Coordinates of C-alpha atoms in Angstrom, one line a residue:
M1258 CA 0.0 0.0 0.0
M1259 CA 2.8 2.4 0.9
K1260 CA 4.7 1.6 -2.3
T1261 CA 1.6 2.3 -4.4
K1262 CA 1.2 5.7 -2.7
I1263 CA 4.9 6.5 -3.3
T1264 CA 4.6 5.5 -6.9
K1265 CA 1.5 7.7 -7.4
T1266 CA 3.3 10.6 -5.8
V1267 CA 6.4 10.2 -8.0
L1268 CA 4.2 10.0 -11.1
V1269 CA 2.3 13.2 -10.2
L1270 CA 5.6 15.0 -9.5
F1271 CA 7.0 13.8 -12.8
V1272 CA 3.9 15.0 -14.8
A1273 CA 4.1 18.4 -13.0
L1274 CA 7.8 18.7 -13.7
F1275 CA 7.4 17.7 -17.4
T1276 CA 4.5 20.1 -17.9
S1277 CA 6.3 23.0 -16.3
S1278 CA 9.4 22.2 -18.3
C1279 CA 7.4 22.5 -21.6
I1280 CA 5.8 25.7 -20.4
S1281 CA 9.2 27.2 -19.4
K1282 CA 10.8 26.2 -22.8
K1283 CA 7.9 27.9 -24.6
N1284 CA 8.4 30.9 -22.4
Y1285 CA 12.1 31.0 -23.4
A1286 CA 11.1 30.8 -27.1
N1287 CA 8.8 33.7 -26.6
R1288 CA 11.5 35.7 -24.7
V1289 CA 14.0 35.1 -27.5
K1290 CA 11.4 35.8 -30.2
S1291 CA 10.5 39.1 -28.6
W1292 CA 13.9 40.5 -29.8
Q1293 CA 13.1 40.0 -33.5
G1294 CA 13.1 43.4 -35.2
S1295 CA 15.0 45.0 -32.3
N1296 CA 18.4 46.7 -32.6
V1297 CA 21.1 44.2 -31.8
N1298 CA 22.9 46.8 -29.7
N1299 CA 19.9 46.8 -27.3
L1300 CA 20.1 43.0 -27.2
I1301 CA 23.8 43.1 -26.3
S1302 CA 23.2 45.8 -23.6
S1303 CA 20.6 43.5 -22.1
W1304 CA 22.3 40.1 -22.4
G1305 CA 25.9 41.2 -22.1
P1306 CA 28.7 40.4 -24.5
P1307 CA 28.2 37.3 -26.7
I1308 CA 30.7 34.5 -26.6
D1309 CA 31.0 34.3 -30.4
V1310 CA 30.3 36.7 -33.3
Y1311 CA 30.3 35.4 -36.9
T1312 CA 29.9 37.5 -40.1
M1313 CA 28.0 35.6 -42.8
P1314 CA 28.9 35.9 -46.5
N1315 CA 25.7 38.0 -47.0
G1316 CA 26.9 40.6 -44.4
N1317 CA 24.5 39.5 -41.7
I1318 CA 26.1 38.9 -38.3
M1319 CA 25.4 36.0 -35.9
Y1320 CA 25.8 36.6 -32.2
T1321 CA 25.9 33.6 -29.9
W1322 CA 25.4 33.3 -26.1
L1323 CA 26.1 30.2 -24.1
Y1324 CA 25.0 29.3 -20.6
T1325 CA 26.4 26.2 -18.9
S1326 CA 25.9 24.6 -15.5
D1327 CA 26.4 21.3 -13.7
G1328 CA 24.2 19.8 -11.1
Y1329 CA 23.1 16.5 -9.5
V1330 CA 20.0 14.6 -10.4
T1331 CA 18.4 12.1 -8.1
T1332 CA 18.1 8.9 -10.1
R1333 CA 16.5 6.6 -7.5
Y1334 CA 16.0 5.9 -3.8
N1335 CA 17.2 2.6 -2.4
E1336 CA 14.9 1.9 0.5
W1337 CA 16.8 -1.2 1.7
L1338 CA 20.0 0.8 2.1
D1339 CA 18.2 4.1 2.9
Q1340 CA 20.3 5.9 0.2
I1341 CA 19.5 8.3 -2.5
E1342 CA 21.5 7.6 -5.7
Q1343 CA 22.5 10.6 -7.8
R1344 CA 24.3 11.3 -11.0
K1345 CA 26.0 14.5 -12.3
E1346 CA 24.2 16.2 -15.1
S1347 CA 25.4 19.0 -17.4
Y1348 CA 23.0 21.7 -18.5
Y1349 CA 23.5 24.2 -21.4
C1350 CA 21.7 26.7 -23.5
K1351 CA 23.2 28.1 -26.7
T1352 CA 21.2 31.0 -28.2
T1353 CA 22.1 32.7 -31.5
F1354 CA 20.6 35.8 -32.9
T1355 CA 21.2 37.0 -36.5
A1356 CA 21.3 40.7 -37.3
D1357 CA 21.1 42.3 -40.7
Q1358 CA 23.3 45.1 -42.1
N1359 CA 20.9 47.6 -40.4
D1360 CA 21.7 46.0 -37.0
L1361 CA 18.1 44.6 -36.7
V1362 CA 17.6 41.1 -35.3
V1363 CA 16.1 39.1 -38.2
N1364 CA 16.5 35.5 -37.0
W1365 CA 17.1 33.5 -33.8
R1366 CA 17.5 29.9 -32.6
F1367 CA 18.4 28.1 -29.5
Q1368 CA 19.3 24.6 -28.4
G1369 CA 20.0 22.8 -25.1
N1370 CA 18.4 21.4 -22.0
A1371 CA 18.7 24.6 -20.0
C1372 CA 16.8 27.0 -22.4
V1373 CA 14.0 27.8 -20.0
S1374 CA 12.3 30.9 -18.7
F1375 CA 9.6 31.2 -16.0
K1376 CA 8.5 34.7 -17.0

């Protein structure tokens, strides 16, 4: 009976975490998308200096930001040994904006498991 209750609790927490993760990734996409059409200098003032700048053959410029972090994720609980097993997990988010010759953001993209925003 106790094991069933724990299983249900874990399932509910997993669904809640998965749902909030989807929402926060969508929020991040909206946050990044909101810069489209803005002056890239305002973006740099807000986000800080990019880690990479690349000039494309057509004259557009790609600006890239990278966030990285390490953490520990609980993988399971061993009730016989009364131990929590964990593994190290790396998180990152690479975000790139493309600005045209008029310094306006015309494109964006991001990738990674830490591209989230709760706003």
